[in-house]
Coordinates of C-alpha atoms in Angstrom, one line a residue:
M1 CA -22.3 161.6 55.3
E2 CA -21.3 165.2 55.4
K3 CA -22.4 167.3 58.4
R4 CA -25.3 169.6 57.6
A5 CA -24.6 173.3 58.1
I6 CA -26.2 174.9 61.1
L7 CA -26.9 178.6 60.6
T8 CA -27.1 181.2 63.2
P9 CA -30.2 183.6 63.0
E10 CA -27.8 186.3 61.8
E11 CA -26.4 184.0 59.0
L12 CA -29.9 182.9 58.0
Q13 CA -31.0 186.5 57.7
A14 CA -28.0 187.4 55.6
Y15 CA -28.7 184.6 53.2
M16 CA -32.4 185.5 53.0
D17 CA -31.5 189.2 52.3
E18 CA -29.2 188.1 49.5
S19 CA -31.3 185.3 48.0
T20 CA -35.0 186.3 48.3
I21 CA -36.7 187.1 45.0
S22 CA -39.2 189.9 45.0
L23 CA -41.7 191.3 42.4
S24 CA -40.8 194.8 43.6
Q25 CA -37.2 194.4 42.6
T26 CA -35.7 195.0 39.1
Y27 CA -33.3 192.4 38.0
I28 CA -30.8 193.0 35.2
K29 CA -30.7 190.5 32.3
A30 CA -27.3 188.7 32.2
P31 CA -25.1 190.1 29.3
E32 CA -25.0 187.7 26.4
V33 CA -21.2 187.3 25.7
L34 CA -20.8 184.2 23.6
K35 CA -23.1 183.2 20.7
V36 CA -23.1 180.7 17.8
G37 CA -24.8 182.7 15.1
D38 CA -27.8 184.3 16.8
S39 CA -28.1 181.5 19.5
V40 CA -26.8 182.3 22.9
L41 CA -24.1 180.0 24.1
G42 CA -23.0 181.8 27.2
T43 CA -23.9 184.8 29.5
L44 CA -22.0 186.4 32.4
G45 CA -23.0 184.6 35.6
N46 CA -23.3 181.1 34.0
F47 CA -21.2 178.3 32.7
S48 CA -21.4 176.1 29.5
V49 CA -19.9 172.8 28.6
S50 CA -18.3 171.1 25.5
I51 CA -18.4 167.4 25.3
G52 CA -16.9 165.0 22.8
K53 CA -15.1 161.7 22.4
A54 CA -11.3 161.5 22.2
K55 CA -9.7 162.9 19.0
S56 CA -12.9 164.8 18.1
K57 CA -10.9 168.1 18.0
K58 CA -12.5 169.6 21.1
T59 CA -9.4 171.7 21.8
F60 CA -9.3 173.0 18.2
N61 CA -12.9 174.0 18.6
V62 CA -12.3 175.8 21.9
S63 CA -9.3 177.5 20.3
A64 CA -11.7 179.2 17.9
M65 CA -14.0 180.1 20.7
I66 CA -11.2 181.7 22.7
A67 CA -9.9 183.5 19.5
A68 CA -13.4 185.0 19.1
A69 CA -13.4 186.2 22.7
L70 CA -9.9 187.5 22.4
S71 CA -10.8 189.8 19.5
N72 CA -14.4 190.3 20.7
G73 CA -15.4 189.3 17.2
S74 CA -16.2 186.2 15.1
V75 CA -14.2 183.0 14.5
L76 CA -15.8 180.0 12.8
H77 CA -19.4 180.6 13.9
Y78 CA -18.6 181.9 17.4
R79 CA -19.3 185.5 18.2
A80 CA -18.1 187.2 21.3
Q81 CA -19.5 190.4 22.8
F82 CA -17.8 191.0 26.2
P83 CA -18.0 194.3 28.0
E84 CA -14.8 196.4 28.0
D85 CA -14.3 195.7 31.7
K86 CA -14.6 191.9 31.1
R87 CA -12.1 191.3 28.3
F88 CA -9.5 189.2 30.1
I89 CA -9.4 185.5 29.4
L90 CA -8.1 182.7 31.6
Y91 CA -7.4 179.3 29.9
F92 CA -6.6 176.4 32.2
D93 CA -5.5 173.1 30.6
T94 CA -5.3 170.1 32.9
E95 CA -4.3 167.4 30.4
Q96 CA -1.4 168.6 28.2
G97 CA 2.2 169.4 29.0
Q98 CA 3.8 172.8 28.5
I99 CA 4.9 172.2 24.8
H100 CA 1.4 171.1 23.7
C101 CA -0.2 174.0 25.6
Q102 CA 2.2 176.4 23.9
K103 CA 1.1 175.0 20.5
V104 CA -2.5 175.7 21.4
L105 CA -1.6 179.2 22.4
K106 CA 0.2 179.8 19.1
R107 CA -2.9 178.4 17.3
I108 CA -5.1 181.0 19.0
T109 CA -2.8 183.8 18.0
K110 CA -2.5 182.5 14.4
L111 CA -6.3 182.5 14.1
L112 CA -6.2 186.2 14.6
N113 CA -3.0 186.9 12.7
L114 CA -1.3 188.1 15.9
P115 CA 2.5 187.8 16.5
E116 CA 3.5 184.3 17.4
D117 CA 6.4 185.3 19.6
A118 CA 4.4 187.6 21.9
D119 CA 1.8 186.7 24.5
P120 CA -1.6 188.4 24.0
D121 CA -2.2 191.1 26.5
N122 CA -5.6 189.8 27.6
L123 CA -5.1 186.1 27.7
L124 CA -3.3 183.9 30.3
M125 CA -2.8 180.2 29.6
V126 CA -2.0 178.0 32.6
A127 CA -0.9 174.3 32.3
L128 CA -2.1 172.4 35.4
R129 CA -1.2 168.8 34.5
K130 CA 1.5 168.4 37.1
Y131 CA -0.7 169.2 40.1
D132 CA -3.2 167.2 42.1
P133 CA -7.0 168.0 41.8
N134 CA -7.1 170.0 45.0
T135 CA -4.2 172.2 43.9
R136 CA -5.7 172.7 40.5
V137 CA -8.9 173.9 42.0
A138 CA -7.0 176.2 44.4
I139 CA -5.0 177.8 41.5
I140 CA -8.1 178.3 39.4
E141 CA -10.1 179.9 42.2
A142 CA -7.2 182.1 43.3
L143 CA -6.5 183.4 39.7
I144 CA -10.2 184.1 39.1
G145 CA -10.3 186.0 42.3
T146 CA -7.2 188.1 41.8
M147 CA -6.9 188.8 38.0
P148 CA -8.6 192.0 37.0
N149 CA -11.3 192.3 34.3
V150 CA -11.8 188.5 33.9
G151 CA -14.8 187.8 31.6
L152 CA -14.1 184.3 30.2
V153 CA -12.6 181.3 31.9
V154 CA -12.0 178.0 30.0
I155 CA -11.2 174.8 31.8
D156 CA -10.0 172.2 29.3
G157 CA -10.3 169.0 31.3
V158 CA -12.7 169.7 34.1
R159 CA -12.6 166.0 35.0
D160 CA -9.1 166.5 36.4
L161 CA -10.5 168.7 39.1
L162 CA -11.8 165.5 40.8
Y163 CA -10.1 162.5 42.2
D164 CA -13.0 160.2 41.3
I165 CA -15.1 161.0 38.2
N166 CA -18.0 158.9 39.6
N167 CA -18.0 160.4 43.1
P168 CA -21.3 162.3 43.5
H169 CA -20.0 164.4 46.3
E170 CA -17.0 165.6 44.3
A171 CA -19.2 166.2 41.3
T172 CA -21.6 168.3 43.2
A173 CA -18.7 170.3 44.8
I174 CA -17.2 171.1 41.4
S175 CA -20.5 172.1 39.8
S176 CA -21.3 174.2 42.9
L177 CA -17.9 175.9 42.6
L178 CA -18.6 176.8 39.0
M179 CA -22.0 178.2 39.9
R180 CA -20.6 180.2 42.7
L181 CA -17.6 181.6 40.8
T182 CA -19.7 182.6 37.8
F183 CA -22.3 184.3 40.0
D184 CA -20.0 186.1 42.4
K185 CA -17.5 187.2 39.8
Q186 CA -20.0 187.7 37.0
I187 CA -17.9 185.8 34.5
H188 CA -18.6 183.0 32.1
I189 CA -16.9 179.6 32.5
H190 CA -16.6 177.1 29.6
S191 CA -15.5 173.6 30.6
I192 CA -14.5 170.6 28.4
L193 CA -15.4 167.0 29.2
H194 CA -15.0 163.7 27.5
Q195 CA -18.1 161.7 26.4
N196 CA -18.7 158.0 27.1
K197 CA -17.7 155.8 24.3
G198 CA -20.9 153.8 24.1
D199 CA -23.4 156.6 24.2
E200 CA -23.8 160.4 23.8
N201 CA -23.5 161.2 27.5
A202 CA -20.7 163.2 29.2
R203 CA -18.6 160.9 31.4
G204 CA -19.2 160.1 35.0
H205 CA -21.2 161.8 37.8
I206 CA -19.5 165.1 36.9
G207 CA -20.9 164.8 33.4
T208 CA -24.4 164.4 34.7
E209 CA -24.1 167.2 37.2
L210 CA -22.7 169.7 34.6
N211 CA -25.3 168.8 32.1
N212 CA -28.0 169.5 34.7
K213 CA -26.6 172.8 35.7
A214 CA -25.0 174.2 32.5
E215 CA -26.5 177.1 30.6
S216 CA -25.7 175.2 27.4
V217 CA -23.9 172.0 26.3
I218 CA -22.4 171.6 22.9
K219 CA -21.0 168.4 21.3
V220 CA -18.0 168.0 19.0
E221 CA -17.8 164.8 17.0
V222 CA -16.1 163.5 13.9
D223 CA -18.4 163.4 11.0
K224 CA -19.6 159.8 10.3
D225 CA -19.0 160.1 6.5
D226 CA -15.9 162.3 6.4
K227 CA -13.3 161.7 9.1
S228 CA -11.4 164.8 8.2
I229 CA -14.1 167.1 9.5
S230 CA -15.6 167.7 13.0
V231 CA -19.2 168.7 13.6
V232 CA -20.3 171.1 16.4
E233 CA -23.9 170.9 17.5
S234 CA -26.1 172.0 20.3
V235 CA -27.1 169.3 22.9
L236 CA -28.8 171.4 25.6
S237 CA -29.6 175.1 25.6
R238 CA -31.6 177.6 27.6
D239 CA -31.8 179.6 24.4
R240 CA -32.7 178.2 21.0
D241 CA -30.5 175.5 19.5
F242 CA -28.1 176.6 16.7
E243 CA -27.7 174.8 13.4
P244 CA -24.8 172.3 13.4
F245 CA -21.7 173.5 11.7
A246 CA -18.4 171.7 10.7
F247 CA -14.8 172.6 10.6
C248 CA -11.7 170.9 9.2
I249 CA -8.0 171.4 10.0
N250 CA -6.3 173.3 7.2
E251 CA -2.7 173.2 6.0
D252 CA -1.7 175.7 8.7
I253 CA -3.0 173.3 11.4
L254 CA -5.9 175.7 12.1
P255 CA -9.6 175.0 12.4
E256 CA -11.3 176.2 9.2
L257 CA -15.1 176.4 8.6
V258 CA -16.6 173.9 6.2
E259 CA -18.9 176.0 4.0
D260 CA -22.4 174.7 3.2
Y261 CA -22.1 171.7 5.6
S262 CA -25.2 169.6 5.7
P263 CA -25.5 167.1 8.6
T264 CA -26.1 163.5 7.8
E265 CA -29.6 162.3 8.6
K266 CA -29.6 160.0 11.6
G267 CA -31.3 156.6 11.2
P268 CA -33.8 155.1 13.6
G269 CA -32.7 153.2 16.7
R270 CA -29.6 153.4 18.8
P271 CA -26.2 153.9 17.0
K272 CA -24.1 150.9 16.6
K273 CA -21.5 150.7 19.4
P274 CA -18.0 150.9 18.0
P275 CA -15.3 148.5 19.2
F276 CA -13.1 149.4 22.2
D277 CA -10.0 151.4 21.2
P278 CA -7.6 152.3 24.0
Y279 CA -6.0 155.1 22.0
F280 CA -9.2 156.9 20.9
D281 CA -11.3 156.1 24.0
I282 CA -8.9 157.0 26.8
S283 CA -6.9 160.2 27.0
E284 CA -3.1 160.2 27.7
S285 CA -3.6 161.8 31.2
V286 CA -6.0 159.0 32.2
H287 CA -3.6 156.4 30.9
R288 CA -0.9 157.9 33.1
S289 CA -3.0 158.1 36.2
A290 CA -4.3 154.5 35.7
L291 CA -0.8 153.1 35.1
E292 CA 0.6 154.9 38.2
V293 CA -2.1 153.1 40.3
A294 CA -1.6 149.7 38.6
F295 CA 2.2 149.8 39.1
K296 CA 2.3 151.5 42.5
D297 CA 4.0 148.4 43.9
G298 CA 6.5 148.1 41.2
S299 CA 6.9 145.7 38.3
I300 CA 4.3 143.0 37.6
G301 CA 5.1 139.4 36.7
K302 CA 2.4 137.1 35.5
Y303 CA 0.2 138.1 32.6
Q304 CA -2.9 137.4 34.7
D305 CA -1.6 139.7 37.4
L306 CA -1.0 142.3 34.8
R307 CA -4.6 142.2 33.6
D308 CA -5.9 142.3 37.2
K309 CA -3.7 145.3 38.0
L310 CA -4.7 147.1 34.8
Q311 CA -8.4 146.6 35.6
E312 CA -7.7 148.0 39.1
G313 CA -5.8 151.0 37.8
Y314 CA -8.3 152.0 35.1
E315 CA -11.3 151.4 37.3
S316 CA -9.8 153.9 39.7
Q317 CA -10.2 156.4 36.9
G318 CA -13.8 155.5 36.3
I319 CA -13.2 153.1 33.4
K320 CA -14.7 149.6 33.7
M321 CA -12.6 146.8 32.3
N322 CA -13.9 143.4 31.4
H323 CA -11.7 140.5 30.4
N324 CA -11.7 141.3 26.6
K325 CA -11.0 145.0 27.2
A326 CA -8.2 144.2 29.6
V327 CA -6.5 141.9 27.0
A328 CA -6.8 144.6 24.2
L329 CA -5.5 147.2 26.6
A330 CA -2.5 145.2 27.6
K331 CA -1.6 144.6 24.0
F332 CA -2.0 148.3 23.2
L333 CA 0.2 149.4 26.2
R334 CA 3.0 147.1 25.2
N335 CA 2.8 148.1 21.5
K336 CA 3.0 151.8 22.5
R337 CA 5.9 150.9 24.9
M338 CA 3.9 152.4 27.8
I339 CA 4.6 149.0 29.4
L340 CA 8.1 147.4 28.8
Q341 CA 9.0 143.8 29.2
D342 CA 12.1 142.7 30.9
G343 CA 12.2 139.0 30.9
R344 CA 9.0 137.9 32.7
Q345 CA 8.5 141.3 34.3
N346 CA 6.2 144.1 33.0
I347 CA 7.5 147.5 33.8
Y348 CA 5.7 150.9 33.6
N349 CA 7.5 153.3 31.3
P350 CA 6.5 156.9 32.4
D351 CA 8.6 158.4 29.6
F352 CA 6.3 157.0 26.9
V353 CA 5.5 159.1 23.8
Y354 CA 1.7 159.1 23.2

């Protein structure tokens, strides 16, 4: 158990002076900087969350959001209204490598018809995949603290700021960090997190914690009747919910609004649970981290030992593996050449192409 802080009388008085709410004071309403239509998605001093399953086009969706903020205008149904002294955007990606991050950056500029060979003046994109969670957090906090005129911060892959997605202490620490940074710096932070496969909830303790503290939560999912389009809808909001809207990926590999979209009526009862799919249900970065744990002692011989080590590795990333899932996973990893076979030995291939 962590030691409880003991405050001196002077420290307590300082906290009370800063935190006490009084009817004699006038408090300024937080500026509404991100909207979907007329519904408020984000204000300065708060954070919001996007959730969605793998391959739901969450990063395409946030590209449109960032493009709206970059222009202080409208893209898809996102509308941005940042004050002139809060126009700088920080975009942190924890999952993708440099080449894929550059593709996302180019996509944002193409959405606004900006030059593709010049970095936007008020946007900095930072790829954090190579670092450990503590270093990622330190970089994010330092840049927010030192870059002038920051108004919007996007963290694509907030799960990667934790070592254990199901650790309640780590989850509370990250959500507290987001609340402190947004309040102290008067910025808006938008974070992106995967959903559980079998239900509609964000993954792990961090998902629960962010849902409880976020100003708004939106969900991105593939349409049940048309797999070529993704649907964005409001899950939780302190403002009124917005009407769901949909986008497709056009021939220029850009998100494009689907006009006159009508959501499919949901039937009664719980949705049918889809079969386990290691490609769609688990991100590349989680596969890498899990395989590094599974093969930390080198190659693995017997198939039973391989299944056991895979279960151990993936459970270290918060993914429970029963026997059937482990069998399907082992087959997938071999087919994708993420695991190579040399005689009777199974060898991790870190140079796999996902």
